[in-house]
C-alpha cells in the first residue's frame, strides 16, 4: 500500500514529535551506501532535525533540555530506531501530520480516530490516545498513530479496517503501561509526593528524577517494543493494501455491487464492535451424501423437479415468500439455495443454510432444516410459505449418479393462487431454461440482464411512489409504462414491491438527498 504509518508523541519539552515510522521500502539503488556510513548519516540527519517543530521552552538551556529528553535510543522519549521517512520530501508531510494530530485535529475527548488532509500534503487517518505515566503531568502522556496516504478514497474505505486493528495495538499498549503505572504507584505514590513538595515551574522536571521524557519502552517495560510495532505496522500496510482491489466496471455499479459493499462494511463494523467470532457451522454441516449430489444450475434443478414443480418453487422465490427445504443432505440443500438465489437481487436474499430449529420469515427467505424439525402450524398453513421435503429413496445397493435415484422431492404450499400466468420475468426465464440451444453460461447472462431490467423498473416505481408520493392512479400509469400490467399484473406488482426491499441504502440515500436538495424536475 502506498502509505506510511507513524507513531507520534507530544513531548513536554519539544512538543509534537514523530517517534517511529514504518513505510514500504522500494528496491535499492544500483550503488547503495555502506551500512556503517548509512547509519551514521541517519544519525546526523536525526541530530539536525532535533530542534525542528514546535518547542515548549522552559527557563533552562539547550543542554539541560538534551539531558532531560535523553538521547540514547532505548530510553529517549523523542527518538527511536525508525524515526523519520527515508525520503526527505516525505519528512515535512509526516511532520505536519504529526503536529496536526496532536494539536488541532483531535476528536472530542482527545482520544479516538479522525480524518483530515488535503491534496497537497496528503490525507491522514489519525488515532490519538493516552498512555499512563506516573512521572508525567496529569499522570499520562499523549500519543497518536497516523497513517498518511495520497489516496483519499482508499483511506476512507479502509476506515473500519484501520480502526479495528489500530484499536487492538493501542489497547495492548495502554493495558501494559497501566500495569507498570500501578506497580510504580504502589511503590511510591506520586500524587502524595507532589502535594507535599514545593512547586516551581523551573524545577518541575527535576522533581520527577530528571525523567521528563520517558520513552514508550520504559513506560511499558517492553524491551522489544519497536520491533513489535514495526511488525504490526508492516502487517497493517500489507493487509490494508491487499484487502481492496480495483476493478474495471463498465458503467455505473449495479445494485448487487452496492449491496455487497454495504454488507461487507456492516460485517467489518460488527467485527469491530463484537470481535471476530469463529463460525464453524458451515464446516460441521457439510454434505453427508456423495459429492455429486448437488444442483449444478437452474436448468438442472428444473430437470430434477419437473417443469410444474420448478415453476411453483420459482414463483414463491420471486414473490418473496419463505422457501423451506427439509432434509438430511446439507450439501444438496445448500446447492439448491445457491442456484435459486440467482433469481433474486442480492439485497433480497437472506439465507439460513441449515438449522436445527425453525427461523421466522423476517430473518430468512431461504431456510434449510433437518428432517426432525417440526414447523409451526401457522407457517405450514400460510400461503406465503413453500416447503420442500427431501425424502431418501431406498437404493437396494445400486449406485447411480442421478439425484432422483437417491431422493424424492415433495413440494407443498397453502397458496391457492395460480402460478402459471406470471410474473412476466418468470415466463422469460422459463423460455431461456427450456431452450437447449443455450448453454448454461448464456442462460446465466440472460438471467443477469433480465434482473437488471426489472431492477431498473423497481427504481422507477420506488422513486415515483415512495419518494415523490404519487397517488394510485398515477402509479397505475407508470406500471403500464413499465410493461407490468396485463396478464400476470398482480404477480408483477408483488415482485416489484418485494424487490424494492433489495435496493441499496446508497441508492435510497441518493434519492432522498436529491429531493431535499430541490433537484426535482419542473414536472415534479
Coordinates of C-alpha atoms in Angstrom, one line a residue:
X1 CA 0.0 0.0 0.0
X2 CA 1.3 3.5 -0.9
X3 CA 1.0 4.8 2.6
X4 CA 3.1 5.4 5.7
X5 CA 2.4 4.6 9.4
X6 CA 3.9 6.7 12.2
X7 CA 3.7 6.8 16.0
X8 CA 3.7 10.4 17.3
X9 CA 4.1 11.8 20.8
X10 CA 3.5 15.1 22.5
X11 CA 6.8 15.8 24.3
X12 CA 6.7 18.1 27.3
X13 CA 9.9 19.7 26.1
X14 CA 9.7 19.7 22.3
X15 CA 6.0 19.5 21.5
X16 CA 4.7 17.1 18.8
X17 CA 7.4 14.7 17.7
X18 CA 7.5 11.7 15.3
X19 CA 8.7 8.7 17.3
X20 CA 8.5 5.8 15.0
X21 CA 7.9 5.4 11.2
X22 CA 7.2 2.4 9.0
X23 CA 7.0 2.7 5.3
X24 CA 7.2 0.4 2.2
X25 CA 10.9 0.0 1.1
X26 CA 11.3 0.0 -2.7
X27 CA 14.2 -1.8 -4.4
X28 CA 17.6 -0.2 -3.6
X29 CA 19.5 1.9 -6.0
X30 CA 22.4 0.3 -8.0
X31 CA 25.0 1.7 -5.7
X32 CA 23.6 1.6 -2.1
X33 CA 25.7 3.3 0.6
X34 CA 27.7 1.2 3.0
X35 CA 25.7 0.1 6.1
X36 CA 28.0 1.8 8.6
X37 CA 28.0 5.1 6.7
X38 CA 24.3 5.0 6.2
X39 CA 23.7 4.5 9.9
X40 CA 26.0 7.5 10.7
X41 CA 24.2 9.5 8.1
X42 CA 20.9 8.8 9.6
X43 CA 22.3 9.7 13.0
X44 CA 23.4 13.1 11.6
X45 CA 20.1 13.7 10.0
X46 CA 18.2 13.0 13.2
X47 CA 20.6 15.3 15.0
X48 CA 19.9 18.0 12.5
X49 CA 16.1 17.6 13.0
X50 CA 16.3 17.5 16.8
X51 CA 15.4 21.2 17.0
X52 CA 12.7 21.2 14.3
X53 CA 9.0 21.5 15.1
X54 CA 7.1 23.1 18.0
X55 CA 9.2 23.7 21.1
X56 CA 7.8 24.4 24.6
X57 CA 10.7 26.3 26.2
X58 CA 11.2 26.5 30.0
X59 CA 13.7 28.5 31.9
X60 CA 16.6 26.2 31.0
X61 CA 19.3 25.9 28.5
X62 CA 19.5 23.6 25.4
X63 CA 22.0 21.4 27.3
X64 CA 19.5 20.9 30.1
X65 CA 16.8 20.0 27.6
X66 CA 19.0 17.5 25.9
X67 CA 19.9 15.9 29.3
X68 CA 16.2 15.6 30.3
X69 CA 15.0 14.2 27.0
X70 CA 17.6 11.5 26.8
X71 CA 19.4 10.8 23.5
X72 CA 20.0 7.1 24.0
X73 CA 17.7 5.3 21.6
X74 CA 16.1 2.9 24.0
X75 CA 15.4 5.4 26.7
X76 CA 14.6 8.6 24.7
X77 CA 11.1 10.0 24.8
X78 CA 11.6 11.7 21.4
X79 CA 13.6 9.1 19.5
X80 CA 13.5 5.6 18.2
X81 CA 15.3 3.5 15.5
X82 CA 13.0 4.4 12.5
X83 CA 12.1 7.9 13.5
X84 CA 11.7 9.6 10.1
X85 CA 10.8 8.6 6.5
X86 CA 13.7 7.6 4.2
X87 CA 12.6 10.1 1.6
X88 CA 13.3 13.7 2.5
X89 CA 10.3 15.0 0.7
X90 CA 8.1 12.9 3.0
X91 CA 9.5 14.4 6.2
X92 CA 7.5 17.6 6.0
X93 CA 4.3 15.7 5.2
X94 CA 4.7 13.4 8.2
X95 CA 5.8 16.2 10.4
X96 CA 2.7 18.2 9.5
X97 CA 0.5 15.2 10.1
X98 CA 2.2 14.7 13.5
X99 CA 1.7 18.3 14.6
X100 CA -1.9 18.4 13.4
X101 CA -2.8 15.1 15.0
X102 CA -1.6 16.3 18.4
X103 CA -2.8 19.9 18.3
X104 CA -5.8 21.0 16.2
X105 CA -7.1 17.8 14.5
X106 CA -8.5 15.9 17.5
X107 CA -11.9 14.4 18.3
X108 CA -13.9 15.2 21.4
X109 CA -12.3 13.9 24.5
X110 CA -8.9 14.0 22.7
X111 CA -8.9 10.2 22.3
X112 CA -10.2 8.5 19.2
X113 CA -10.0 8.4 15.3
X114 CA -10.2 11.4 13.0
X115 CA -9.6 12.0 9.3
X116 CA -8.0 15.2 7.8
X117 CA -5.8 16.3 5.0
X118 CA -5.6 17.8 1.5
X119 CA -4.3 17.0 -2.0
X120 CA -1.0 18.9 -1.4
X121 CA 0.0 17.4 2.0
X122 CA -1.7 14.1 1.8
X123 CA -4.6 12.6 3.7
X124 CA -4.3 11.3 7.3
X125 CA -6.1 8.8 9.4
X126 CA -5.2 9.6 13.0
X127 CA -6.0 7.9 16.2
X128 CA -5.0 9.7 19.4
X129 CA -4.7 8.0 22.8
X130 CA -3.2 8.4 26.3
X131 CA -0.6 6.3 28.0
X132 CA -0.3 6.2 31.8
X133 CA 3.0 7.6 33.3
X134 CA 3.4 8.1 37.0
X135 CA 6.0 10.9 36.4
X136 CA 4.1 12.9 33.7
X137 CA 1.9 15.9 34.1
X138 CA -1.6 14.6 34.8
X139 CA -0.1 11.1 35.1
X140 CA -0.4 10.4 31.4
X141 CA 1.2 11.1 28.0
X142 CA -0.4 11.9 24.7
X143 CA 0.3 9.8 21.6
X144 CA -1.1 9.3 18.2
X145 CA -0.8 6.7 15.4
X146 CA -1.2 8.3 11.9
X147 CA -1.5 6.7 8.5
X148 CA -0.6 9.1 5.7
X149 CA -1.6 8.4 2.1
X150 CA -2.4 10.4 -1.0
X151 CA -5.4 8.4 -2.0
X152 CA -8.3 9.9 0.0
X153 CA -11.0 7.4 -1.2
X154 CA -8.8 4.4 -0.4
X155 CA -8.1 5.7 3.1
X156 CA -11.7 6.4 3.8
X157 CA -12.8 3.0 2.6
X158 CA -10.2 1.4 4.9
X159 CA -11.5 3.3 7.9
X160 CA -13.3 0.3 9.6
X161 CA -10.3 -2.0 9.0
X162 CA -7.7 0.5 10.3
X163 CA -9.8 1.4 13.3
X164 CA -10.3 -2.2 14.3
X165 CA -6.6 -3.2 14.1
X166 CA -5.2 0.1 15.5
X167 CA -7.5 -0.2 18.5
X168 CA -6.0 -3.6 19.2
X169 CA -2.5 -2.1 19.1
X170 CA -3.5 0.8 21.3
X171 CA -5.3 -1.2 23.8
X172 CA -2.3 -3.5 24.2
X173 CA 0.0 -0.5 24.8
X174 CA -2.4 1.0 27.3
X175 CA -3.0 -2.2 29.3
X176 CA 0.7 -2.9 29.5
X177 CA 1.5 0.7 30.6
X178 CA -1.3 0.6 33.1
X179 CA 0.3 -2.4 34.8
X180 CA 3.6 -0.6 35.1
X181 CA 1.8 2.6 36.3
X182 CA 0.0 0.7 39.1
X183 CA 3.3 -1.0 40.1
X184 CA 5.2 2.3 40.4
X185 CA 2.3 3.9 42.2
X186 CA 2.3 1.1 44.7
X187 CA 5.9 1.7 45.5
X188 CA 5.9 5.5 45.5
X189 CA 2.6 7.3 45.1
X190 CA 3.5 10.4 43.1
X191 CA 0.3 12.3 43.9
X192 CA 1.1 12.4 47.6
X193 CA 4.8 13.3 46.8
X194 CA 3.7 16.2 44.6
X195 CA 1.2 17.6 47.0
X196 CA 3.7 17.6 49.8
X197 CA 6.5 19.3 47.9
X198 CA 7.0 22.9 46.9
X199 CA 6.1 23.5 43.3
X200 CA 8.3 25.6 40.9
X201 CA 7.8 25.5 37.1
X202 CA 11.6 25.9 36.6
X203 CA 12.5 22.8 38.6
X204 CA 9.3 20.7 37.9
X205 CA 11.1 18.3 35.6
X206 CA 13.9 17.7 38.2
X207 CA 11.3 16.9 40.8
X208 CA 10.5 13.8 38.7
X209 CA 14.0 12.5 38.9
X210 CA 15.0 14.1 35.6
X211 CA 12.8 11.8 33.5
X212 CA 10.7 14.5 31.8
X213 CA 10.5 12.4 28.6
X214 CA 10.4 8.7 29.5
X215 CA 10.4 6.5 26.4
X216 CA 7.5 4.3 25.5
X217 CA 9.6 1.1 26.1
X218 CA 10.2 2.5 29.6
X219 CA 6.5 3.1 30.2
X220 CA 5.5 -0.4 29.1
X221 CA 8.6 -2.3 30.2
X222 CA 8.7 -3.8 26.8
X223 CA 12.4 -4.1 25.6
X224 CA 11.4 -5.1 22.1
X225 CA 8.6 -2.6 21.6
X226 CA 10.0 -1.0 18.5
X227 CA 10.4 -4.4 16.8
X228 CA 6.8 -5.3 17.8
X229 CA 5.4 -2.1 16.5
X230 CA 7.3 -2.4 13.3
X231 CA 5.9 -5.9 12.7
X232 CA 2.4 -4.7 13.5
X233 CA 2.7 -1.6 11.2
X234 CA 4.2 -3.6 8.4
X235 CA 1.4 -6.1 8.5
X236 CA -1.1 -3.3 8.6
X237 CA 0.3 -1.8 5.4
X238 CA 0.4 -5.1 3.6
X239 CA -3.1 -6.2 4.7
X240 CA -4.7 -2.8 4.0
X241 CA -3.1 -2.8 0.6
X242 CA -4.4 -6.3 -0.3
X243 CA -7.9 -6.1 1.1
X244 CA -9.2 -3.7 -1.5
X245 CA -8.6 -4.1 -5.2
X246 CA -9.6 -2.0 -8.2
X247 CA -12.0 -3.5 -10.7
X248 CA -12.8 -2.1 -14.2
X249 CA -16.6 -1.5 -14.3
X250 CA -18.5 -0.7 -17.5
X251 CA -20.9 2.0 -16.5
X252 CA -22.4 2.6 -13.0
X253 CA -22.2 -0.1 -10.4
X254 CA -25.2 -2.4 -10.2
X255 CA -27.4 -2.6 -7.2
X256 CA -25.9 -6.0 -6.3
X257 CA -22.5 -4.5 -6.2
X258 CA -23.6 -1.7 -4.0
X259 CA -25.4 -4.0 -1.6
X260 CA -22.3 -6.3 -1.4
X261 CA -20.1 -3.3 -0.5
X262 CA -22.6 -2.2 2.2
X263 CA -22.8 -5.7 3.7
X264 CA -19.0 -6.0 3.8
X265 CA -18.9 -2.7 5.6
X266 CA -21.5 -3.8 8.1
X267 CA -19.7 -7.0 8.8
X268 CA -16.5 -5.2 9.4
X269 CA -18.3 -2.8 11.8
X270 CA -19.8 -5.8 13.7
X271 CA -16.4 -7.4 13.9
X272 CA -15.0 -4.2 15.3
X273 CA -17.8 -3.9 17.9
X274 CA -18.1 -7.5 19.0
X275 CA -14.8 -9.1 18.0
X276 CA -14.2 -11.9 15.5
X277 CA -16.4 -14.9 16.1
X278 CA -15.4 -18.2 14.5
X279 CA -18.4 -19.7 12.8
X280 CA -17.9 -23.4 12.4
X281 CA -21.4 -24.3 11.4
X282 CA -20.6 -24.2 7.7
X283 CA -17.7 -26.6 8.2
X284 CA -19.6 -29.0 10.5
X285 CA -22.7 -29.2 8.3
X286 CA -21.0 -30.4 5.1
X287 CA -22.9 -32.7 2.9
X288 CA -23.2 -36.2 4.2
X289 CA -24.2 -37.6 0.8
X290 CA -22.0 -38.2 -2.2
X291 CA -20.1 -35.2 -3.5
X292 CA -22.0 -35.3 -6.9
X293 CA -25.5 -35.0 -5.2
X294 CA -25.6 -31.2 -5.9
X295 CA -27.7 -29.0 -8.1
X296 CA -25.4 -27.5 -10.7
X297 CA -27.7 -24.8 -12.2
X298 CA -31.3 -23.6 -12.5
X299 CA -31.7 -25.8 -15.6
X300 CA -30.5 -28.9 -13.7
X301 CA -32.9 -28.1 -10.8
X302 CA -35.8 -27.7 -13.3
X303 CA -34.9 -31.1 -14.9
X304 CA -34.9 -32.8 -11.4
X305 CA -38.1 -31.3 -10.0
X306 CA -40.0 -31.2 -13.3
X307 CA -41.4 -28.1 -15.0
X308 CA -44.6 -27.7 -12.9
X309 CA -42.9 -28.1 -9.5
X310 CA -40.0 -25.9 -10.6
X311 CA -42.3 -23.1 -11.7
X312 CA -44.2 -23.3 -8.4
X313 CA -41.0 -23.1 -6.4
X314 CA -39.5 -20.2 -8.6
X315 CA -42.8 -18.3 -8.3
X316 CA -42.6 -18.4 -4.4
X317 CA -38.9 -17.2 -4.6
X318 CA -39.7 -14.3 -6.9
X319 CA -42.7 -13.3 -4.7
X320 CA -40.6 -13.1 -1.6
X321 CA -42.2 -16.0 0.2
X322 CA -40.2 -18.2 2.6
X323 CA -38.7 -21.2 0.9
X324 CA -38.0 -24.1 3.3
X325 CA -36.0 -27.2 2.4
X326 CA -36.1 -30.0 4.9
X327 CA -33.8 -33.0 4.6
X328 CA -30.7 -34.8 5.7
X329 CA -28.2 -33.9 2.9
X330 CA -27.0 -30.4 3.9
X331 CA -24.9 -30.1 0.7
X332 CA -27.9 -30.8 -1.5
X333 CA -30.0 -28.1 0.3
X334 CA -27.1 -25.6 0.1
X335 CA -26.7 -26.2 -3.6
X336 CA -30.4 -25.7 -4.1
X337 CA -30.2 -22.3 -2.4
X338 CA -27.2 -21.3 -4.4
X339 CA -29.0 -21.8 -7.7
X340 CA -32.4 -20.4 -6.5
X341 CA -31.0 -17.2 -5.1
X342 CA -29.7 -16.3 -8.5
X343 CA -33.3 -15.4 -9.3
X344 CA -33.2 -12.5 -6.9
X345 CA -31.2 -9.3 -6.3
X346 CA -28.5 -9.7 -3.7
X347 CA -30.4 -7.3 -1.4
X348 CA -33.4 -9.6 -1.3
X349 CA -31.5 -12.8 -0.3
X350 CA -31.4 -13.8 3.4
X351 CA -30.2 -17.4 3.9
X352 CA -30.1 -19.7 6.9
X353 CA -28.4 -22.7 5.2
X354 CA -29.2 -25.3 7.8
X355 CA -30.7 -25.0 11.2
X356 CA -31.9 -27.3 14.0
X357 CA -35.0 -25.2 14.6
X358 CA -37.4 -23.0 12.6
X359 CA -36.4 -19.4 11.8
X360 CA -39.1 -16.8 11.2
X361 CA -39.6 -15.4 7.7
X362 CA -38.4 -11.9 8.6
X363 CA -35.0 -13.4 9.3
X364 CA -34.6 -15.5 6.2
X365 CA -36.5 -16.3 3.0
X366 CA -34.3 -19.4 2.4
X367 CA -34.3 -21.8 5.3
X368 CA -32.7 -25.3 5.5
X369 CA -33.9 -27.7 8.2
X370 CA -33.0 -31.1 9.5
X371 CA -35.7 -33.8 8.9
X372 CA -36.8 -34.0 12.5
X373 CA -37.6 -30.2 12.9
X374 CA -41.3 -29.6 13.4
X375 CA -42.6 -26.5 11.5
X376 CA -45.2 -24.4 13.4
X377 CA -48.8 -24.8 12.2
X378 CA -49.2 -21.1 11.3
X379 CA -46.3 -21.5 8.9
X380 CA -47.4 -24.6 7.1
X381 CA -50.9 -23.1 6.7
X382 CA -49.6 -19.8 5.3
X383 CA -49.8 -19.0 1.7
X384 CA -46.5 -17.2 2.0
X385 CA -44.5 -20.3 2.6
X386 CA -43.5 -23.3 0.4
X387 CA -42.0 -26.5 1.8
X388 CA -39.7 -28.9 0.0
X389 CA -39.3 -32.2 1.8
X390 CA -36.2 -34.2 0.6
X391 CA -37.0 -37.8 1.2
X392 CA -34.4 -40.6 0.9
X393 CA -35.1 -43.4 -1.6
X394 CA -34.2 -47.0 -0.8
X395 CA -31.5 -47.9 -3.4
X396 CA -31.1 -51.6 -2.7
X397 CA -27.3 -51.4 -3.0
X398 CA -27.5 -49.8 -6.5
X399 CA -25.2 -46.8 -7.0
X400 CA -26.4 -44.2 -9.6
X401 CA -25.3 -40.6 -10.3
X402 CA -28.9 -39.5 -10.8
X403 CA -30.2 -37.4 -7.9
X404 CA -33.7 -38.8 -8.4
X405 CA -32.3 -42.3 -7.7
X406 CA -31.4 -41.1 -4.2
X407 CA -34.1 -38.6 -3.3
X408 CA -37.8 -37.8 -3.8
X409 CA -38.9 -34.2 -3.6
X410 CA -42.3 -33.4 -2.1
X411 CA -43.3 -29.7 -2.6
X412 CA -46.3 -28.4 -0.6
X413 CA -47.8 -24.9 0.0
X414 CA -51.1 -23.5 1.2
X415 CA -51.1 -21.0 -1.6
X416 CA -54.2 -21.3 -3.8
X417 CA -53.3 -18.5 -6.3
X418 CA -52.4 -19.8 -9.8
X419 CA -48.7 -19.6 -10.7
X420 CA -49.0 -20.2 -14.4
X421 CA -49.7 -16.7 -15.5
X422 CA -47.0 -14.6 -14.1
X423 CA -44.8 -12.8 -13.3
X424 CA -43.6 -11.8 -16.7
X425 CA -40.0 -12.2 -15.5
X426 CA -40.6 -15.9 -14.7
X427 CA -42.1 -16.5 -18.1
X428 CA -39.0 -15.2 -19.8
X429 CA -36.7 -17.2 -17.5
X430 CA -38.5 -20.4 -18.3
X431 CA -38.2 -19.7 -22.0
X432 CA -34.5 -19.4 -21.6
X433 CA -34.2 -22.5 -19.5
X434 CA -36.3 -24.6 -21.9
X435 CA -34.1 -23.6 -24.9
X436 CA -31.5 -26.4 -25.1
X437 CA -29.5 -24.5 -27.7
X438 CA -28.5 -22.0 -25.0
X439 CA -25.6 -23.1 -22.8
X440 CA -25.7 -22.7 -19.0
X441 CA -23.3 -19.7 -19.2
X442 CA -25.6 -18.0 -21.8
X443 CA -28.6 -18.6 -19.6
X444 CA -26.8 -17.1 -16.6
X445 CA -26.0 -13.9 -18.6
X446 CA -29.6 -13.8 -19.9
X447 CA -30.8 -14.0 -16.3
X448 CA -28.5 -11.3 -15.2
X449 CA -29.8 -9.0 -18.0
X450 CA -33.4 -9.8 -17.0
X451 CA -32.8 -9.0 -13.4
X452 CA -31.1 -5.7 -14.3
X453 CA -34.1 -4.8 -16.5
X454 CA -36.6 -5.4 -13.7
X455 CA -34.4 -3.7 -11.1
X456 CA -34.5 -0.6 -13.2
X457 CA -38.3 -0.8 -13.2
X458 CA -38.1 -1.2 -9.4
X459 CA -36.0 2.0 -9.2
X460 CA -38.6 4.0 -11.3
X461 CA -41.5 2.7 -9.2
X462 CA -39.7 3.4 -5.9
X463 CA -38.9 7.0 -7.0
X464 CA -42.4 7.6 -8.2
X465 CA -44.4 6.0 -5.4
X466 CA -42.2 6.2 -2.3
X467 CA -40.1 9.3 -2.8
X468 CA -42.5 11.5 -4.8
X469 CA -45.6 10.2 -3.0
X470 CA -47.8 9.9 -6.1
X471 CA -51.3 8.5 -5.9
X472 CA -52.7 5.1 -7.0
X473 CA -53.9 6.4 -10.4
X474 CA -50.6 7.8 -11.4
X475 CA -48.8 4.7 -10.1
X476 CA -51.0 2.6 -12.3
X477 CA -50.0 4.7 -15.4
X478 CA -46.3 4.1 -14.5
X479 CA -46.9 0.4 -14.2
X480 CA -48.4 0.4 -17.7
X481 CA -45.5 2.3 -19.0
X482 CA -43.1 -0.2 -17.4
X483 CA -44.9 -3.1 -19.0
X484 CA -46.0 -4.5 -15.7
X485 CA -49.8 -4.6 -16.5
X486 CA -51.8 -7.1 -18.4
X487 CA -51.6 -10.9 -17.9
X488 CA -49.9 -11.6 -14.5
X489 CA -50.2 -8.0 -13.4
X490 CA -50.8 -8.9 -9.8
X491 CA -47.7 -11.0 -9.7
X492 CA -45.7 -8.3 -11.4
X493 CA -46.7 -5.7 -8.8
X494 CA -45.9 -8.1 -6.0
X495 CA -42.5 -8.8 -7.5
X496 CA -41.7 -5.1 -7.9
X497 CA -42.7 -4.3 -4.3
X498 CA -40.6 -7.2 -2.9
X499 CA -37.6 -6.2 -5.0
X500 CA -37.8 -2.6 -3.5
X501 CA -36.6 -4.1 -0.3
X502 CA -33.4 -5.1 -2.1
X503 CA -32.4 -1.6 -3.1
X504 CA -29.1 -0.4 -1.7
X505 CA -29.0 2.1 1.1
X506 CA -26.7 4.2 -1.1
X507 CA -29.4 4.5 -3.9
X508 CA -32.1 5.3 -1.4
X509 CA -30.0 7.9 0.3
X510 CA -29.1 9.5 -3.0
X511 CA -32.7 9.9 -4.0
X512 CA -33.7 11.4 -0.6
X513 CA -30.7 13.8 -0.8
X514 CA -31.7 14.9 -4.3
X515 CA -35.3 15.5 -3.2
X516 CA -34.2 17.5 -0.1
X517 CA -31.8 19.5 -2.3
X518 CA -34.6 20.6 -4.6
X519 CA -33.2 18.7 -7.6
X520 CA -36.7 17.7 -8.9
X521 CA -37.6 18.3 -12.5
X522 CA -40.2 21.1 -13.3
X523 CA -42.9 18.4 -13.9
X524 CA -42.5 17.2 -10.4

